[in-house]
CSV table of C-alpha atoms in Angstrom, one decimal:
chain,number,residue,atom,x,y,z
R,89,UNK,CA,3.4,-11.3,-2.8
R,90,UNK,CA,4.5,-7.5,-3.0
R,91,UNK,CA,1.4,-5.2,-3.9
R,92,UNK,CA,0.9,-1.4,-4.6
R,93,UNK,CA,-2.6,-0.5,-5.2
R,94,UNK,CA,-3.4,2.8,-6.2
R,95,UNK,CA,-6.5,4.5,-6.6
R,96,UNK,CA,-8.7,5.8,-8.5
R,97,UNK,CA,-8.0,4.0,-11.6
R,98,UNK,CA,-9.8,7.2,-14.0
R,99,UNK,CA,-10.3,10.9,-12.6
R,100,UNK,CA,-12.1,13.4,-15.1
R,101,UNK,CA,-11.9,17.1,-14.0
R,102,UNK,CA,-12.5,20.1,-14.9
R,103,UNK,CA,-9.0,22.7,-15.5
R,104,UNK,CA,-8.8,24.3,-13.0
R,105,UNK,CA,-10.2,21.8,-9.9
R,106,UNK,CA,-7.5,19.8,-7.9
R,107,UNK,CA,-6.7,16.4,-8.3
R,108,UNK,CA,-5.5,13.8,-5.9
R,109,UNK,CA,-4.1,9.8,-6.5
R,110,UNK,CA,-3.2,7.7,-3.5
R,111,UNK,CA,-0.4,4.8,-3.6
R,112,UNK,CA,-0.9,2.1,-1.0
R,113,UNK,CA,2.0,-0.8,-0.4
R,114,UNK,CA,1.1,-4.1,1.7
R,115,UNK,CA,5.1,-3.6,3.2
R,116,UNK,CA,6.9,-1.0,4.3
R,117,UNK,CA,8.6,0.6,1.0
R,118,UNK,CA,12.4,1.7,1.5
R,119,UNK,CA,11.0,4.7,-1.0
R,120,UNK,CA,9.3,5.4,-3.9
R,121,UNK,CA,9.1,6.8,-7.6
R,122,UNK,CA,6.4,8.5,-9.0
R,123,UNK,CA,6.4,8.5,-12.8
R,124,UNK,CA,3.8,10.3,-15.1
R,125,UNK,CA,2.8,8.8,-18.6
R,126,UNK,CA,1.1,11.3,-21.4
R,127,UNK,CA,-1.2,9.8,-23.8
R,128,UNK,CA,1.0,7.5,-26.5
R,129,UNK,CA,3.7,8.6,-24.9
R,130,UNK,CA,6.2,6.8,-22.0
R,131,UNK,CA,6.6,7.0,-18.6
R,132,UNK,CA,8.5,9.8,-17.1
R,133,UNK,CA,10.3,10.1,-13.7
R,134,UNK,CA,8.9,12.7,-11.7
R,135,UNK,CA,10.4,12.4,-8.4
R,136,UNK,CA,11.5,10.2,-5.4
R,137,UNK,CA,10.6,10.3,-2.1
R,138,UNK,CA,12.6,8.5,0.5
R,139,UNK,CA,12.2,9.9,4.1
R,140,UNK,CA,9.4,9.3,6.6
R,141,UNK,CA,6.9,11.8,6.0
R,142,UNK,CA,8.8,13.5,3.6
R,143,UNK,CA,7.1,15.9,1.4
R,144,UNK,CA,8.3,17.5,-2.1
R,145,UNK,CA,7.0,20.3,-4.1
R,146,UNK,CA,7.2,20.5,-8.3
R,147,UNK,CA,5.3,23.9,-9.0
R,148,UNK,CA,1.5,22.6,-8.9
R,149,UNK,CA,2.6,18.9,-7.7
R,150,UNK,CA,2.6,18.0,-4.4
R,151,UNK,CA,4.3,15.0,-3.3
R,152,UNK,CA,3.7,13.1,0.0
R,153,UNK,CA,5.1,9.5,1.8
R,154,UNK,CA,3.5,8.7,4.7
R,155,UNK,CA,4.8,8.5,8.4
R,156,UNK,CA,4.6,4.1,8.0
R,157,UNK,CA,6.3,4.8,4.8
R,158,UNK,CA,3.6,2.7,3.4
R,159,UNK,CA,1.8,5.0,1.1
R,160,UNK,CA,2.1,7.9,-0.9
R,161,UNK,CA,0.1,10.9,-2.2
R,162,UNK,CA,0.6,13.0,-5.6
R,163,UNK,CA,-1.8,16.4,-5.1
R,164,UNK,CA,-1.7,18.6,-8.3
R,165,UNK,CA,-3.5,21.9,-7.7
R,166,UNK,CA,-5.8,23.5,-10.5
R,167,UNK,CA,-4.9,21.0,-12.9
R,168,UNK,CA,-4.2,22.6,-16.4
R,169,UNK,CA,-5.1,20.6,-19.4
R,170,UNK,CA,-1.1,19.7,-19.9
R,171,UNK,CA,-1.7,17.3,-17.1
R,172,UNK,CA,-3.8,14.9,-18.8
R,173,UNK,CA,-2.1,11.5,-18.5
R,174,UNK,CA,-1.3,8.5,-16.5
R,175,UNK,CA,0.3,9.0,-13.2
R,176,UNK,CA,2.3,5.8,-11.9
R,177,UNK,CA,3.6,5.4,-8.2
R,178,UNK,CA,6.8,2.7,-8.2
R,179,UNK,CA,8.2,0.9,-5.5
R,180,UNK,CA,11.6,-1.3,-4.8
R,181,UNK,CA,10.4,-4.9,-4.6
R,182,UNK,CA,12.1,-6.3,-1.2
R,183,UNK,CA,15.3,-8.3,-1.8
R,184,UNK,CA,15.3,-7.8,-5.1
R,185,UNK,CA,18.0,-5.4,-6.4
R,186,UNK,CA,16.6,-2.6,-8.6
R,187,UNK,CA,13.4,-4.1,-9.2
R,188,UNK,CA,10.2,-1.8,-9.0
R,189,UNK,CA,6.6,-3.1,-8.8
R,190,UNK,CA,4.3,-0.3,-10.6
R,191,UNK,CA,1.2,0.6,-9.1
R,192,UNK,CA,-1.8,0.4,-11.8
R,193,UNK,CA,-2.5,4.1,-12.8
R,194,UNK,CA,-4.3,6.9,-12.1
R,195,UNK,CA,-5.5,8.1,-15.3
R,196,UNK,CA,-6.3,12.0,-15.2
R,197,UNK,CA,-8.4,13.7,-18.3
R,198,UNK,CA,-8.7,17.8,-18.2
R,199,UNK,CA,-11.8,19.1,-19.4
R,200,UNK,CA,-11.2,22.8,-20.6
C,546,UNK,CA,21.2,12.6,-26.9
C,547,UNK,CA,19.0,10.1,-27.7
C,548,UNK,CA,18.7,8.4,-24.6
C,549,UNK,CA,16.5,4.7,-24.8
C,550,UNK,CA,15.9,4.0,-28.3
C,551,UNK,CA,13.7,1.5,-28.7
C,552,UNK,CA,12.9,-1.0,-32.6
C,553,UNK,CA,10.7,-1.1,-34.3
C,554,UNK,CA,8.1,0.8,-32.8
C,555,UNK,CA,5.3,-1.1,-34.6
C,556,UNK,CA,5.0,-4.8,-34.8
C,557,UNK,CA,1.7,-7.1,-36.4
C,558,UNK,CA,3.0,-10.9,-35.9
C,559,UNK,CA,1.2,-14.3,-36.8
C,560,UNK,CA,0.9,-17.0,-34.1
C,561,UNK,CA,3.9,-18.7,-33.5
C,562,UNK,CA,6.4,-16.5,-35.3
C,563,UNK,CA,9.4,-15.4,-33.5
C,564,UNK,CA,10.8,-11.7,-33.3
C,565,UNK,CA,13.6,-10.0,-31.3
C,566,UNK,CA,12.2,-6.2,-30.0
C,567,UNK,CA,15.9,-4.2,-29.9
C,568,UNK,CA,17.2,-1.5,-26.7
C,569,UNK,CA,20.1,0.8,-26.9
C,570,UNK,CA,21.1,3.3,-24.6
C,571,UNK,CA,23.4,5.9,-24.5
C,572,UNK,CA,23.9,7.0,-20.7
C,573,UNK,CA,26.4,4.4,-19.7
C,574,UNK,CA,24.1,2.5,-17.3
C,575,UNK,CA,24.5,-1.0,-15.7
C,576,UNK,CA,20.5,-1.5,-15.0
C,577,UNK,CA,18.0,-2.5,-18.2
C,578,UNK,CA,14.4,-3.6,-18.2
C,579,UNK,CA,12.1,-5.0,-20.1
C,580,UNK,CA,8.1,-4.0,-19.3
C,581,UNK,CA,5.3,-4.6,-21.1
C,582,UNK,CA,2.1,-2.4,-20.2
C,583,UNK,CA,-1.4,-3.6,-20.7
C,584,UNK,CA,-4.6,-1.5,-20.2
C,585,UNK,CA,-5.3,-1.1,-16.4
C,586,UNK,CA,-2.2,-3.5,-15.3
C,587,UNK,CA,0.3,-0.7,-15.4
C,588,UNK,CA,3.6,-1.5,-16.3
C,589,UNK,CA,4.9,-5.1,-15.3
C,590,UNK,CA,8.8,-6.2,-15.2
C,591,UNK,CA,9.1,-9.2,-17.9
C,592,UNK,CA,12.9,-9.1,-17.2
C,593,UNK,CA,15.9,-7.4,-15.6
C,594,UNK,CA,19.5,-7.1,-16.1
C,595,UNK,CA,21.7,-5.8,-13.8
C,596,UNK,CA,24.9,-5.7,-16.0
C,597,UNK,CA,26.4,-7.1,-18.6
C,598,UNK,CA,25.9,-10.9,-18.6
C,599,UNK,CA,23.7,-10.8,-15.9
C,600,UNK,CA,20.0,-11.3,-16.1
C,601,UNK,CA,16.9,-12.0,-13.9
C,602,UNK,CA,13.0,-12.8,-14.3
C,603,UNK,CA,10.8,-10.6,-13.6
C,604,UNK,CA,6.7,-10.6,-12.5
C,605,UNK,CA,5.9,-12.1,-16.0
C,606,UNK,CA,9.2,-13.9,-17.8
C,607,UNK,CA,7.1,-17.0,-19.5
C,608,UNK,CA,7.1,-17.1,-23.0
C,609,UNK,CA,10.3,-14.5,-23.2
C,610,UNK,CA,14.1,-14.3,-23.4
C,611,UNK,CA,16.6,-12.2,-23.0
C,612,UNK,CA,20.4,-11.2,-23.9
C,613,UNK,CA,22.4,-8.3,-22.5
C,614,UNK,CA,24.8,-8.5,-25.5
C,615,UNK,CA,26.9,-5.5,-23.7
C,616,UNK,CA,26.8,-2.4,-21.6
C,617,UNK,CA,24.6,-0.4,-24.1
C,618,UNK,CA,22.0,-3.4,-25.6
C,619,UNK,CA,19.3,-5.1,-23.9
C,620,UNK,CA,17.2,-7.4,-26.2
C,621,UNK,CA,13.8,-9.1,-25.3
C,622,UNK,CA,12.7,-12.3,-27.8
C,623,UNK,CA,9.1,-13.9,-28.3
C,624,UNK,CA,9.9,-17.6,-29.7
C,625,UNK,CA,6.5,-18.3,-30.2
C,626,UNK,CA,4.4,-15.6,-29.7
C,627,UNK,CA,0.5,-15.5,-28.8
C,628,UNK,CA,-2.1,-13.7,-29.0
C,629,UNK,CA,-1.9,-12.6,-25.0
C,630,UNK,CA,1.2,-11.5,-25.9
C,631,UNK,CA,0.0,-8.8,-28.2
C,632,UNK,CA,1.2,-5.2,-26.0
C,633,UNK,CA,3.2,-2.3,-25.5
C,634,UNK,CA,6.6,-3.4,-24.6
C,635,UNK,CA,8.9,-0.6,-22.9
C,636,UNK,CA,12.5,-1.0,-22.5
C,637,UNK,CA,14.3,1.3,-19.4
C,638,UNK,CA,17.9,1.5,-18.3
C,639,UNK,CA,19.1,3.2,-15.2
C,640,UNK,CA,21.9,3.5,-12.6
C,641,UNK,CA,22.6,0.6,-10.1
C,642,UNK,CA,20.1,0.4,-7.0
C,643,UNK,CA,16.5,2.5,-6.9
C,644,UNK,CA,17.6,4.9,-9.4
C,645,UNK,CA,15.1,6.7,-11.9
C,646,UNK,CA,14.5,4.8,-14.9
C,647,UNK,CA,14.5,6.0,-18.2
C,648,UNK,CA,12.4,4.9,-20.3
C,649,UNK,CA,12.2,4.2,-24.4
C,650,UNK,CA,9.3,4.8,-26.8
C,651,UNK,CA,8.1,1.7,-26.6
C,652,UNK,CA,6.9,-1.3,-29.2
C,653,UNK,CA,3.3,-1.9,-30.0
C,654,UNK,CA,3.1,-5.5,-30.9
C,655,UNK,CA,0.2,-7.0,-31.9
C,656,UNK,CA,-0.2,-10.8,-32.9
C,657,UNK,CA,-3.4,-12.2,-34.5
């Protein structure tokens, strides 16, 4: 079936380093979500990327979908420690209305 | 503007009791989901519901049921619940298609 496998599963770093989680589809994806997650908390729509080696820009965050629309990047840039949290790339599952298959994570912790 | 609102957000069950977890929201939108996350698996669709009186399984549906009793309510019942079942369940609602999905508190259940 469907997969999105995204790596690393945990990344500890130190404020002010850079941080970097990759989403990887086994199809082609029509687009994609990301979604970030703070501790106890839900996830929360960060942004959408739909065209061909698009790339989008949220202050620190840099978003990026490949040119085979088959994976995606989220860069942040001297992490602060309000970016501790799980960061969550989501994709359409094919023929399937609004469905999204979550990837598994990337869970970022800030060391001050 | 509350947005998804989510009950109750705690939950300790016995084997085999039954309990309905409760979603309401408040932005007039046709899609609802029902996700339950478990540690490393990310966030997995139990079911779906694209509009009133419609609903559809989603990655993990066995041992669940659903009822979109209208537009605004989307609610997700254990029969018979197990101990695998114990989780975080997150209810989402969104606009039709690949849409951003809003997403409630979430329920922690836990059954012994």
């Amino acid at each position: 079936g469907q997969q999105v496998m995204q790596i690393p599963q945990y990344q500890h770093v130190q404020e002010g380093e850079d941080f970097t989680t990759y989403c990887n589809s086994s199809t082609t994806l029509s687009n994609i979500q990301w979604y970030k997650q703070r501790p106890g908390g839900h996830p929360v729509f960060l942004i959408q990327l739909v065209k061909s080696g698009e790339v989008k820009k949220q202050k620190r965050l840099t978003f990026q979908f490949g040119e085979a629309k088959k994976n995606s990047s989220l860069h942040i840039t001297a992490t602060q420690t309000t970016d501790v949290g799980t960061y969550f790339c989501a994709a359409p599952i094919y023929n399937q209305g609004g469905k999204l298959i979550f990837g598994q994570g990337t869970e970022l912790s800030v060391k001050p | 503007n509350a947005g998804v609102t989510q009950t109750p957000k705690f939950q300790v069950l016995k084997t085999g009791q039954s309990m309905t977890l409760q979603c309401a929201q408040d932005m007039n939108h046709n899609s609802m989901y029902w996700y339950r996350q478990d540690p490393g698996m990310g966030l997995r669709l139990i079911y779906y519901s694209a509009s009133e009186g419609t609903t559809d399984k989603g990655e993990v549906p066995n041992g669940y049921n659903v009822s979109r009793l209208n537009k605004r309510e989307f609610s997700l019942r254990l029969e018979s619940a197990a101990p695998s079942q114990t989780s975080v369940y997150f209810c989402a609602s969104s606009d039709p298609g690949f849409q951003p999905q809003h997403f409630g508190d979430g329920t922690r259940l836990s059954i012994l």
